[in-house]
Amino acid sequence: MTEPAKLQLDGKSFEFPVIVGSEDEHAIDISALRSKTGYITLDDGYGNTGSCESAITFIDGEKGILRYRGIPIEQLAEHSTFVETAWLLIWGELPTKAQLARFSDLLTSHEMLHEGLYRHFDGFPPSGHPMAILSAMINAVSCYHPDILLNDMHNFDDSAARLLSKVRTIAAAAFKTSIGQPIVYPKPKFDYCSNFMHMMFSIPFKECEPDPDVVRALNQIFILHADHEQNCSTSTVRMVASSGANLFASCSAGVCALWGPLHGGANAAVLDMLEHIHVNKIDLKDYVAKVKDKTSGIRLMGFGHRVYKNYDPRAKILKAAADKILDKLKVNDPLLAIARQLEEAALKDSYFKDRNLYPNVDFYSGIIMRAIGLPVNMFTVLFAIGRMPGWIAHWKEMHDQKSRIQRPRQVYTGYQPRDYVAVDKRG
Ligand SMILES: CC(C)(COP(=O)(O)OP(=O)(O)OC[C@H]1O[C@@H](n2cnc3c(N)ncnc32)[C@H](O)[C@@H]1OP(=O)(O)O)[C@@H](O)C(=O)NCCC(=O)NCCS
């Protein structure tokens, strides 16, 4: 039995239970804090706040550990597929052969969009950002399947497969629309990632034959992005879900949260940064000096993490994958060389060492995506496809936990009561 935490406030003593997780993390359960003491806590950016108990993903940021349902990310990246990992995250166990086959069939059966949905793409301007289109279209799908709005858990398997399958069809259609090519329909003969490559890169009369190494790299990228516990977008999904919102509305909100450059948008920002350094022939020492100068407003994109204070384990895998795929495709990308030099310079520099700033997942993922022919504005979309199983798993977990609606408090710092002044009397 762990001793309760003791708090002294206003001359009184209070006790709060200590919760211990399965990996021995300790948390003080303050759910009765306000009712017992009248106080609330203030935690800017939630760096010390556990918003839930979750059995999906474990991260040890100090040691650089990431596990999905207990299984190390390195093993999944090497041996699993995205579809199998999605099952693991959502349902908690590795699937049996029969479960995996059934899930794959379900994904195939949901790969098409309703014909009416394809017409929505005409309404977006060609310059429309695919993340905006993705978020809007995920919500639009629910209009064609009203049963989704009922949150009926008997249909959950079907809704989860529908979302996971259609998200890549929407992503590819958004891409085709943006480059003025006809939308390519999915083909049931392909597996999940090959089908995505087909929809992205086939053109009339010239079908893309997905390269198995590229498909493997795509599987790895998706697996490595599939969940990351209570990050900004997943917390958004859980927050929206807590109001009783359906799976599609909740995950569509997750896409919006992911879009920001401090979150999923960082993979595109890394490429922009490397391109900027390359095109303008910027000396890397000067660039690192600028990043360290707080007045410059520039950060080293793809570096640093709220939780990892060590090398992000996903970045390690992606660094090796980038080498492999560039070799295989015989791509000589100057941006990879800049990325390596930048990493080396930063890891030696006391500014980064003192702050425990290491490359994160976004540092190398963009190089791979670029090598396989994806445009920068699709990078965060790929992150969203990859993160979908995690969002679905968290939505389900919230639902199963019958959690309360999430509603933080605040410390009000505005005006004290004052009177309304008529417009002609205002100074
Ligand atoms: C990920 C990120 C938002 C985490 O932010 P955070 O946990 O709030 O960390 P902080 O902003 O408090 O940073 C701590 C210190 O490191 C510095 N820092 C953090 N990331 C930095 C970066 N990428 N480049 C330069 N300095 C950085 C901060 O300026 C701060 O310095 P200070 O203590 O002197 O004020 C942040 O590291 C970042 O902006 N990284 C670049 C964007 C990125 O790659 N995002 C993808 C995340 S997967």
CSV table of C-alpha atoms and ligand atoms in Angstrom, one decimal:
chain,number,residue,atom,x,y,z
A,1,MET,CA,0.0,0.0,0.0
A,2,THR,CA,1.5,3.4,-1.0
A,3,GLU,CA,1.3,6.1,1.6
A,4,PRO,CA,-1.1,8.9,0.8
A,5,ALA,CA,0.3,12.3,-0.1
A,6,LYS,CA,0.0,14.9,2.6
A,7,LEU,CA,-0.8,18.6,1.9
A,8,GLN,CA,-0.6,21.4,4.3
A,9,LEU,CA,-2.8,24.4,3.5
A,10,ASP,CA,-4.2,27.2,5.6
A,11,GLY,CA,-2.9,25.5,8.7
A,12,LYS,CA,-4.8,22.3,7.9
A,13,SER,CA,-3.5,18.9,6.8
A,14,PHE,CA,-5.1,16.9,3.9
A,15,GLU,CA,-4.4,13.5,2.5
A,16,PHE,CA,-4.7,12.4,-1.1
A,17,PRO,CA,-4.4,8.8,-2.4
A,18,VAL,CA,-1.4,7.9,-4.5
A,19,ILE,CA,-2.1,5.9,-7.6
A,20,VAL,CA,0.7,3.6,-9.0
A,21,GLY,CA,0.7,2.6,-12.6
A,22,SER,CA,1.8,-0.8,-14.0
A,23,GLU,CA,5.2,0.7,-14.9
A,24,ASP,CA,5.5,2.1,-11.3
A,25,GLU,CA,4.7,5.7,-12.2
A,26,HIS,CA,3.3,7.5,-9.2
A,27,ALA,CA,0.5,10.0,-9.3
A,28,ILE,CA,-1.4,11.9,-6.6
A,29,ASP,CA,-5.1,11.6,-7.1
A,30,ILE,CA,-6.4,15.1,-6.5
A,31,SER,CA,-9.9,14.5,-7.8
A,32,ALA,CA,-11.2,15.6,-4.3
A,33,LEU,CA,-8.8,18.5,-4.0
A,34,ARG,CA,-11.3,21.3,-4.6
A,35,SER,CA,-14.1,19.8,-2.6
A,36,LYS,CA,-11.7,19.2,0.4
A,37,THR,CA,-9.6,22.4,0.3
A,38,GLY,CA,-11.3,24.9,-2.0
A,39,TYR,CA,-8.1,25.0,-4.1
A,40,ILE,CA,-7.4,24.0,-7.7
A,41,THR,CA,-4.1,23.2,-9.4
A,42,LEU,CA,-2.5,25.3,-12.1
A,43,ASP,CA,-0.3,23.5,-14.6
A,44,ASP,CA,0.5,25.4,-17.7
A,45,GLY,CA,0.8,23.0,-20.7
A,46,TYR,CA,-0.3,20.1,-18.4
A,47,GLY,CA,3.3,19.0,-18.0
A,48,ASN,CA,2.5,17.5,-14.5
A,49,THR,CA,-1.1,16.5,-15.1
A,50,GLY,CA,-2.3,13.0,-15.8
A,51,SER,CA,-5.7,13.5,-17.5
A,52,CYS,CA,-6.7,9.8,-17.4
A,53,GLU,CA,-5.6,6.3,-16.7
A,54,SER,CA,-4.8,4.5,-19.9
A,55,ALA,CA,-3.6,1.0,-20.8
A,56,ILE,CA,-2.7,1.7,-24.5
A,57,THR,CA,0.8,3.2,-24.7
A,58,PHE,CA,3.7,3.5,-22.3
A,59,ILE,CA,6.5,6.1,-22.8
A,60,ASP,CA,9.5,6.5,-20.6
A,61,GLY,CA,10.8,9.8,-21.9
A,62,GLU,CA,14.0,9.7,-19.8
A,63,LYS,CA,15.0,6.3,-21.1
A,64,GLY,CA,13.6,6.7,-24.6
A,65,ILE,CA,11.2,3.9,-24.3
A,66,LEU,CA,7.9,3.5,-26.3
A,67,ARG,CA,5.6,0.5,-26.1
A,68,TYR,CA,2.2,-0.2,-27.6
A,69,ARG,CA,0.2,-2.5,-25.3
A,70,GLY,CA,3.4,-3.5,-23.7
A,71,ILE,CA,5.2,-4.4,-27.0
A,72,PRO,CA,8.4,-2.4,-27.8
A,73,ILE,CA,8.1,-0.1,-30.8
A,74,GLU,CA,11.3,-1.5,-32.2
A,75,GLN,CA,9.7,-5.0,-32.5
A,76,LEU,CA,6.6,-3.7,-34.1
A,77,ALA,CA,8.5,-1.6,-36.6
A,78,GLU,CA,10.6,-4.6,-37.6
A,79,HIS,CA,8.0,-7.4,-37.6
A,80,SER,CA,4.5,-6.0,-37.7
A,81,THR,CA,2.3,-4.3,-40.3
A,82,PHE,CA,0.3,-1.1,-39.8
A,83,VAL,CA,-3.0,-3.0,-40.0
A,84,GLU,CA,-1.9,-5.5,-37.3
A,85,THR,CA,-0.5,-2.7,-35.1
A,86,ALA,CA,-3.8,-0.9,-35.5
A,87,TRP,CA,-5.7,-4.0,-34.2
A,88,LEU,CA,-3.3,-4.3,-31.3
A,89,LEU,CA,-3.8,-0.7,-30.3
A,90,ILE,CA,-7.6,-0.7,-30.7
A,91,TRP,CA,-8.4,-4.1,-29.2
A,92,GLY,CA,-5.4,-4.5,-26.8
A,93,GLU,CA,-3.9,-7.8,-28.1
A,94,LEU,CA,-2.1,-9.0,-31.2
A,95,PRO,CA,-4.8,-10.4,-33.5
A,96,THR,CA,-5.1,-14.1,-34.3
A,97,LYS,CA,-4.8,-15.0,-38.0
A,98,ALA,CA,-8.6,-15.1,-38.3
A,99,GLN,CA,-9.1,-11.8,-36.6
A,100,LEU,CA,-6.4,-10.2,-38.8
A,101,ALA,CA,-8.0,-11.6,-41.9
A,102,ARG,CA,-11.4,-10.4,-40.9
A,103,PHE,CA,-10.2,-6.9,-40.1
A,104,SER,CA,-8.3,-6.7,-43.4
A,105,ASP,CA,-11.5,-7.8,-45.2
A,106,LEU,CA,-13.4,-5.2,-43.3
A,107,LEU,CA,-10.9,-2.5,-44.3
A,108,THR,CA,-11.2,-3.6,-47.9
A,109,SER,CA,-15.0,-3.5,-47.8
A,110,HIS,CA,-14.9,0.1,-46.6
A,111,GLU,CA,-12.2,1.4,-48.9
A,112,MET,CA,-14.6,3.2,-51.3
A,113,LEU,CA,-16.2,6.6,-50.5
A,114,HIS,CA,-19.9,7.1,-51.2
A,115,GLU,CA,-20.1,8.6,-54.7
A,116,GLY,CA,-21.7,11.7,-53.3
A,117,LEU,CA,-18.6,12.3,-51.2
A,118,TYR,CA,-16.3,12.4,-54.2
A,119,ARG,CA,-18.3,15.4,-55.4
A,120,HIS,CA,-17.2,17.3,-52.2
A,121,PHE,CA,-13.7,17.4,-53.5
A,122,ASP,CA,-14.8,19.7,-56.4
A,123,GLY,CA,-15.8,22.3,-53.8
A,124,PHE,CA,-12.3,22.8,-52.4
A,125,PRO,CA,-9.9,25.1,-54.3
A,126,PRO,CA,-6.8,23.4,-55.7
A,127,SER,CA,-4.7,25.3,-53.2
A,128,GLY,CA,-6.8,24.0,-50.2
A,129,HIS,CA,-4.5,22.4,-47.6
A,130,PRO,CA,-5.1,18.7,-47.5
A,131,MET,CA,-5.3,18.7,-43.7
A,132,ALA,CA,-8.3,21.1,-43.9
A,133,ILE,CA,-9.8,18.8,-46.5
A,134,LEU,CA,-9.1,15.7,-44.5
A,135,SER,CA,-10.7,17.0,-41.3
A,136,ALA,CA,-13.8,18.3,-43.2
A,137,MET,CA,-14.2,15.0,-45.2
A,138,ILE,CA,-13.9,12.8,-42.1
A,139,ASN,CA,-16.9,14.6,-40.7
A,140,ALA,CA,-18.6,14.5,-44.0
A,141,VAL,CA,-18.4,10.7,-44.1
A,142,SER,CA,-20.5,10.5,-41.0
A,143,CYS,CA,-23.3,12.3,-42.8
A,144,TYR,CA,-23.5,9.4,-45.2
A,145,HIS,CA,-23.6,6.8,-42.4
A,146,PRO,CA,-26.0,8.2,-39.7
A,147,ASP,CA,-25.5,5.0,-37.5
A,148,ILE,CA,-22.0,6.4,-36.7
A,149,LEU,CA,-23.7,9.2,-34.7
A,150,LEU,CA,-25.4,6.7,-32.4
A,151,ASN,CA,-22.1,5.6,-30.7
A,152,ASP,CA,-23.5,2.1,-30.7
A,153,MET,CA,-20.6,-0.1,-29.5
A,154,HIS,CA,-22.1,-3.1,-31.3
A,155,ASN,CA,-21.1,-1.3,-34.5
A,156,PHE,CA,-17.8,-0.1,-33.2
A,157,ASP,CA,-15.6,-2.6,-35.2
A,158,ASP,CA,-17.4,-1.5,-38.3
A,159,SER,CA,-17.0,2.2,-37.6
A,160,ALA,CA,-13.4,1.8,-36.6
A,161,ALA,CA,-12.6,-0.1,-39.9
A,162,ARG,CA,-14.6,2.4,-41.9
A,163,LEU,CA,-12.7,5.4,-40.5
A,164,LEU,CA,-9.3,3.7,-40.8
A,165,SER,CA,-10.0,2.6,-44.3
A,166,LYS,CA,-11.5,5.7,-45.7
A,167,VAL,CA,-9.0,8.1,-44.2
A,168,ARG,CA,-6.4,6.9,-46.8
A,169,THR,CA,-8.9,7.1,-49.6
A,170,ILE,CA,-9.8,10.7,-48.6
A,171,ALA,CA,-6.1,11.6,-48.2
A,172,ALA,CA,-5.2,10.3,-51.7
A,173,ALA,CA,-8.3,12.0,-53.3
A,174,ALA,CA,-7.4,15.3,-51.6
A,175,PHE,CA,-3.9,15.0,-53.1
A,176,LYS,CA,-5.1,14.2,-56.6
A,177,THR,CA,-7.6,17.1,-56.5
A,178,SER,CA,-4.8,19.5,-55.4
A,179,ILE,CA,-2.6,18.5,-58.4
A,180,GLY,CA,-5.4,18.5,-60.9
A,181,GLN,CA,-5.3,14.7,-61.6
A,182,PRO,CA,-8.4,12.4,-61.7
A,183,ILE,CA,-9.1,10.7,-58.4
A,184,VAL,CA,-8.1,7.1,-58.4
A,185,TYR,CA,-10.4,4.5,-56.9
A,186,PRO,CA,-9.0,1.9,-54.4
A,187,LYS,CA,-8.4,-1.6,-55.6
A,188,PRO,CA,-9.3,-4.5,-53.3
A,189,LYS,CA,-6.4,-6.6,-54.4
A,190,PHE,CA,-4.0,-4.3,-52.6
A,191,ASP,CA,-3.0,-4.3,-48.9
A,192,TYR,CA,-3.6,-1.1,-46.9
A,193,CYS,CA,-0.3,0.7,-47.7
A,194,SER,CA,0.0,-0.6,-51.3
A,195,ASN,CA,-3.6,0.6,-51.9
A,196,PHE,CA,-2.6,4.0,-50.6
A,197,MET,CA,0.4,4.2,-53.0
A,198,HIS,CA,-1.9,3.1,-55.8
A,199,MET,CA,-4.4,5.8,-55.1
A,200,MET,CA,-1.7,8.4,-54.7
A,201,PHE,CA,0.5,7.6,-57.7
A,202,SER,CA,-1.6,5.8,-60.4
A,203,ILE,CA,-2.7,7.8,-63.3
A,204,PRO,CA,-5.1,6.9,-66.2
A,205,PHE,CA,-3.4,4.2,-68.3
A,206,LYS,CA,-0.4,4.0,-66.0
A,207,GLU,CA,-0.9,2.0,-62.9
A,208,CYS,CA,1.5,2.4,-60.0
A,209,GLU,CA,3.0,-0.9,-59.0
A,210,PRO,CA,3.9,-0.3,-55.4
A,211,ASP,CA,7.6,-1.1,-54.6
A,212,PRO,CA,7.6,-3.6,-51.7
A,213,ASP,CA,10.5,-1.7,-50.0
A,214,VAL,CA,8.5,1.6,-50.2
A,215,VAL,CA,5.4,-0.2,-48.9
A,216,ARG,CA,7.5,-1.5,-46.0
A,217,ALA,CA,8.8,2.0,-45.3
A,218,LEU,CA,5.3,3.4,-45.3
A,219,ASN,CA,4.2,0.6,-43.0
A,220,GLN,CA,7.0,1.6,-40.6
A,221,ILE,CA,6.2,5.3,-40.8
A,222,PHE,CA,2.5,4.6,-40.0
A,223,ILE,CA,3.4,2.1,-37.2
A,224,LEU,CA,5.8,4.6,-35.6
A,225,HIS,CA,3.1,7.3,-35.6
A,226,ALA,CA,0.3,5.1,-34.5
A,227,ASP,CA,0.0,6.3,-30.9
A,228,HIS,CA,1.9,8.4,-28.5
A,229,GLU,CA,-0.4,8.6,-25.4
A,230,GLN,CA,-1.7,11.9,-24.3
A,231,ASN,CA,-0.2,14.2,-26.9
A,232,CYS,CA,-2.0,17.4,-28.1
A,233,SER,CA,-4.2,15.7,-30.8
A,234,THR,CA,-5.0,12.6,-28.8
A,235,SER,CA,-5.9,14.7,-25.8
A,236,THR,CA,-8.1,16.7,-28.2
A,237,VAL,CA,-9.8,13.5,-29.4
A,238,ARG,CA,-10.4,12.4,-25.8
A,239,MET,CA,-11.7,15.9,-24.9
A,240,VAL,CA,-14.1,16.0,-27.8
A,241,ALA,CA,-15.1,12.4,-27.1
A,242,SER,CA,-15.8,13.1,-23.5
A,243,SER,CA,-18.8,15.2,-24.6
A,244,GLY,CA,-20.3,12.1,-26.2
A,245,ALA,CA,-19.3,13.2,-29.7
A,246,ASN,CA,-19.0,10.4,-32.2
A,247,LEU,CA,-15.8,8.7,-33.4
A,248,PHE,CA,-15.6,10.6,-36.6
A,249,ALA,CA,-16.2,14.1,-35.1
A,250,SER,CA,-13.7,13.3,-32.4
A,251,CYS,CA,-11.0,12.2,-34.8
A,252,SER,CA,-11.7,15.0,-37.2
A,253,ALA,CA,-10.9,17.4,-34.3
A,254,GLY,CA,-7.7,15.4,-33.8
A,255,VAL,CA,-6.7,16.1,-37.4
A,256,CYS,CA,-7.0,19.9,-36.7
A,257,ALA,CA,-4.9,19.7,-33.5
A,258,LEU,CA,-2.3,17.6,-35.3
A,259,TRP,CA,-1.9,20.2,-38.1
A,260,GLY,CA,0.0,22.7,-35.9
A,261,PRO,CA,3.7,23.1,-36.5
A,262,LEU,CA,4.6,22.3,-32.9
A,263,HIS,CA,2.9,19.0,-33.3
A,264,GLY,CA,2.3,16.9,-36.5
A,265,GLY,CA,3.0,19.9,-38.7
A,266,ALA,CA,6.6,19.7,-37.6
A,267,ASN,CA,7.5,17.1,-40.2
A,268,ALA,CA,6.7,19.6,-43.0
A,269,ALA,CA,8.4,22.3,-41.0
A,270,VAL,CA,11.6,20.2,-40.9
A,271,LEU,CA,11.6,19.8,-44.7
A,272,ASP,CA,11.0,23.6,-45.1
A,273,MET,CA,13.9,24.3,-42.8
A,274,LEU,CA,16.3,21.9,-44.5
A,275,GLU,CA,15.2,23.2,-47.9
A,276,HIS,CA,15.7,26.8,-46.7
A,277,ILE,CA,19.3,26.0,-45.5
A,278,HIS,CA,20.1,24.2,-48.7
A,279,VAL,CA,18.7,26.8,-51.2
A,280,ASN,CA,20.2,29.7,-49.3
A,281,LYS,CA,23.5,27.9,-48.7
A,282,ILE,CA,23.3,28.8,-45.0
A,283,ASP,CA,26.3,27.8,-42.9
A,284,LEU,CA,25.1,25.3,-40.3
A,285,LYS,CA,27.1,26.9,-37.5
A,286,ASP,CA,25.2,30.2,-38.2
A,287,TYR,CA,21.9,28.4,-38.3
A,288,VAL,CA,22.5,26.6,-35.0
A,289,ALA,CA,23.6,30.0,-33.5
A,290,LYS,CA,20.3,31.5,-34.7
A,291,VAL,CA,18.3,28.7,-33.2
A,292,LYS,CA,20.0,29.3,-29.9
A,293,ASP,CA,19.3,33.0,-30.0
A,294,LYS,CA,15.9,33.4,-28.4
A,295,THR,CA,15.3,36.7,-30.1
A,296,SER,CA,15.4,35.0,-33.5
A,297,GLY,CA,12.1,33.2,-32.9
A,298,ILE,CA,13.6,30.2,-34.8
A,299,ARG,CA,13.6,26.7,-33.4
A,300,LEU,CA,15.4,23.7,-34.7
A,301,MET,CA,12.4,21.9,-36.1
A,302,GLY,CA,12.3,18.1,-35.4
A,303,PHE,CA,14.2,18.6,-32.2
A,304,GLY,CA,13.0,18.5,-28.7
A,305,HIS,CA,10.0,16.9,-27.1
A,306,ARG,CA,7.7,17.4,-24.2
A,307,VAL,CA,8.2,13.9,-22.9
A,308,TYR,CA,11.4,12.6,-24.4
A,309,LYS,CA,14.5,13.9,-22.7
A,310,ASN,CA,16.5,11.3,-24.6
A,311,TYR,CA,16.7,10.2,-28.2
A,312,ASP,CA,13.2,9.6,-29.5
A,313,PRO,CA,13.2,5.8,-30.2
A,314,ARG,CA,11.1,6.5,-33.3
A,315,ALA,CA,13.7,8.9,-34.7
A,316,LYS,CA,16.4,6.1,-34.3
A,317,ILE,CA,14.3,3.7,-36.4
A,318,LEU,CA,13.5,6.3,-39.0
A,319,LYS,CA,17.1,7.4,-39.4
A,320,ALA,CA,18.1,3.9,-40.3
A,321,ALA,CA,15.0,3.5,-42.6
A,322,ALA,CA,15.9,6.8,-44.4
A,323,ASP,CA,19.4,5.5,-45.1
A,324,LYS,CA,17.9,2.2,-46.4
A,325,ILE,CA,15.2,3.7,-48.6
A,326,LEU,CA,17.3,6.4,-50.1
A,327,ASP,CA,19.9,3.7,-51.0
A,328,LYS,CA,17.3,1.5,-52.5
A,329,LEU,CA,15.7,4.2,-54.6
A,330,LYS,CA,19.1,5.6,-55.5
A,331,VAL,CA,18.1,9.0,-54.3
A,332,ASN,CA,21.0,11.3,-53.5
A,333,ASP,CA,19.2,13.9,-51.4
A,334,PRO,CA,21.3,16.8,-50.2
A,335,LEU,CA,18.7,17.4,-47.5
A,336,LEU,CA,19.6,14.1,-45.8
A,337,ALA,CA,23.2,15.2,-45.6
A,338,ILE,CA,22.2,18.6,-44.1
A,339,ALA,CA,19.9,16.7,-41.6
A,340,ARG,CA,22.8,14.5,-40.5
A,341,GLN,CA,25.2,17.4,-40.1
A,342,LEU,CA,22.6,19.5,-38.3
A,343,GLU,CA,21.9,16.6,-35.9
A,344,GLU,CA,25.6,16.1,-35.3
A,345,ALA,CA,26.2,19.8,-34.6
A,346,ALA,CA,23.2,20.0,-32.3
A,347,LEU,CA,24.1,16.9,-30.3
A,348,LYS,CA,27.5,18.3,-29.5
A,349,ASP,CA,26.3,21.7,-28.5
A,350,SER,CA,25.8,22.5,-24.8
A,351,TYR,CA,22.6,24.4,-25.5
A,352,PHE,CA,20.9,21.2,-26.8
A,353,LYS,CA,22.7,18.9,-24.3
A,354,ASP,CA,21.7,21.0,-21.3
A,355,ARG,CA,18.1,21.1,-22.3
A,356,ASN,CA,17.9,17.4,-23.3
A,357,LEU,CA,16.9,18.3,-26.9
A,358,TYR,CA,17.3,15.3,-29.3
A,359,PRO,CA,15.8,14.6,-32.7
A,360,ASN,CA,12.2,13.6,-32.6
A,361,VAL,CA,10.1,11.5,-34.9
A,362,ASP,CA,9.7,14.3,-37.4
A,363,PHE,CA,13.3,14.9,-38.0
A,364,TYR,CA,13.8,12.0,-40.5
A,365,SER,CA,10.2,11.0,-41.5
A,366,GLY,CA,10.0,13.9,-44.0
A,367,ILE,CA,13.2,12.7,-45.8
A,368,ILE,CA,11.6,9.3,-46.4
A,369,MET,CA,8.3,10.7,-47.5
A,370,ARG,CA,10.1,13.1,-49.9
A,371,ALA,CA,12.1,10.1,-51.3
A,372,ILE,CA,9.0,8.2,-52.0
A,373,GLY,CA,7.5,11.1,-53.9
A,374,LEU,CA,5.2,12.7,-51.4
A,375,PRO,CA,4.8,16.5,-51.5
A,376,VAL,CA,5.5,18.4,-48.3
A,377,ASN,CA,1.9,19.4,-47.7
A,378,MET,CA,1.0,15.7,-47.5
A,379,PHE,CA,3.5,14.9,-44.7
A,380,THR,CA,1.1,15.8,-41.9
A,381,VAL,CA,-1.7,14.0,-43.6
A,382,LEU,CA,0.4,10.8,-43.5
A,383,PHE,CA,1.0,11.5,-39.8
A,384,ALA,CA,-2.8,11.7,-39.4
A,385,ILE,CA,-3.4,8.4,-41.2
A,386,GLY,CA,-0.7,6.8,-39.0
A,387,ARG,CA,-2.2,8.3,-35.8
A,388,MET,CA,-5.7,7.2,-36.6
A,389,PRO,CA,-5.5,3.8,-34.8
A,390,GLY,CA,-4.3,5.6,-31.7
A,391,TRP,CA,-7.2,8.1,-31.8
A,392,ILE,CA,-9.7,5.3,-32.3
A,393,ALA,CA,-8.2,3.3,-29.4
A,394,HIS,CA,-8.4,6.3,-27.1
A,395,TRP,CA,-11.9,7.1,-28.2
A,396,LYS,CA,-12.9,3.5,-27.4
A,397,GLU,CA,-11.0,3.5,-24.1
A,398,MET,CA,-12.8,6.7,-23.0
A,399,HIS,CA,-16.1,5.2,-24.0
A,400,ASP,CA,-15.4,2.0,-22.1
A,401,GLN,CA,-14.3,3.9,-19.0
A,402,LYS,CA,-17.5,5.9,-19.1
A,403,SER,CA,-15.4,8.9,-18.3
A,404,ARG,CA,-16.9,12.2,-17.2
A,405,ILE,CA,-17.0,15.2,-19.6
A,406,GLN,CA,-13.6,16.9,-19.5
A,407,ARG,CA,-13.9,20.4,-18.2
A,408,PRO,CA,-10.7,22.0,-16.7
A,409,ARG,CA,-11.0,25.0,-14.4
A,410,GLN,CA,-9.0,28.3,-14.6
A,411,VAL,CA,-7.5,30.9,-12.4
A,412,TYR,CA,-9.4,34.1,-13.5
A,413,THR,CA,-7.1,37.1,-13.8
A,414,GLY,CA,-9.5,39.6,-15.5
A,415,TYR,CA,-11.5,42.6,-14.2
A,416,GLN,CA,-13.4,42.5,-10.9
A,417,PRO,CA,-17.1,43.5,-11.2
A,418,ARG,CA,-17.6,46.8,-13.0
A,419,ASP,CA,-20.5,48.6,-14.7
A,420,TYR,CA,-21.6,48.6,-18.3
A,421,VAL,CA,-20.9,52.1,-19.9
A,422,ALA,CA,-23.2,53.3,-22.7
A,423,VAL,CA,-21.3,53.8,-26.0
A,424,ASP,CA,-21.6,57.6,-26.1
A,425,LYS,CA,-20.1,57.8,-22.6
A,426,ARG,CA,-17.0,55.8,-23.3
A,427,GLY,CA,-13.7,57.8,-23.5
B,1,LIG,C1,8.2,19.8,-29.1
B,1,LIG,C2,8.3,21.1,-28.3
B,1,LIG,C3,7.0,21.9,-28.7
B,1,LIG,C4,8.2,20.8,-26.8
B,1,LIG,O1,8.0,22.0,-26.2
B,1,LIG,P1,8.1,22.1,-24.6
B,1,LIG,O2,8.1,20.8,-23.9
B,1,LIG,O3,7.1,23.1,-24.2
B,1,LIG,O4,9.6,22.6,-24.4
B,1,LIG,P2,10.0,24.1,-24.1
B,1,LIG,O5,9.4,25.0,-25.2
B,1,LIG,O6,9.6,24.4,-22.7
B,1,LIG,O7,11.5,24.0,-24.3
B,1,LIG,C5,12.5,23.9,-23.2
B,1,LIG,C6,13.7,24.7,-23.6
B,1,LIG,O8,14.3,24.2,-24.8
B,1,LIG,C7,14.2,25.1,-25.8
B,1,LIG,N1,13.8,24.4,-27.0
B,1,LIG,C8,12.9,23.4,-27.1
B,1,LIG,N2,12.8,22.9,-28.3
B,1,LIG,C9,13.7,23.6,-29.1
B,1,LIG,C10,14.1,23.6,-30.4
B,1,LIG,N3,13.5,22.7,-31.3
B,1,LIG,N4,15.0,24.5,-30.9
B,1,LIG,C11,15.6,25.3,-30.0
B,1,LIG,N5,15.3,25.4,-28.7
B,1,LIG,C12,14.3,24.6,-28.2
B,1,LIG,C13,13.2,26.2,-25.4
B,1,LIG,O9,13.4,27.4,-26.0
B,1,LIG,C14,13.4,26.2,-23.9
B,1,LIG,O10,14.6,26.9,-23.6
B,1,LIG,P3,14.7,27.8,-22.3
B,1,LIG,O11,14.6,26.7,-21.2
B,1,LIG,O12,16.0,28.4,-22.4
B,1,LIG,O13,13.5,28.7,-22.3
B,1,LIG,C15,9.6,21.9,-28.6
B,1,LIG,O14,10.7,21.2,-28.3
B,1,LIG,C16,9.6,22.4,-30.1
B,1,LIG,O15,9.1,23.5,-30.4
B,1,LIG,N6,10.3,21.6,-31.0
B,1,LIG,C17,10.3,21.9,-32.4
B,1,LIG,C18,9.0,21.5,-33.1
B,1,LIG,C19,8.9,20.0,-33.2
B,1,LIG,O16,9.8,19.4,-33.7
B,1,LIG,N7,7.7,19.5,-32.8
B,1,LIG,C20,7.5,18.0,-33.0
B,1,LIG,C21,7.3,17.3,-31.7
B,1,LIG,S1,7.1,15.6,-32.0
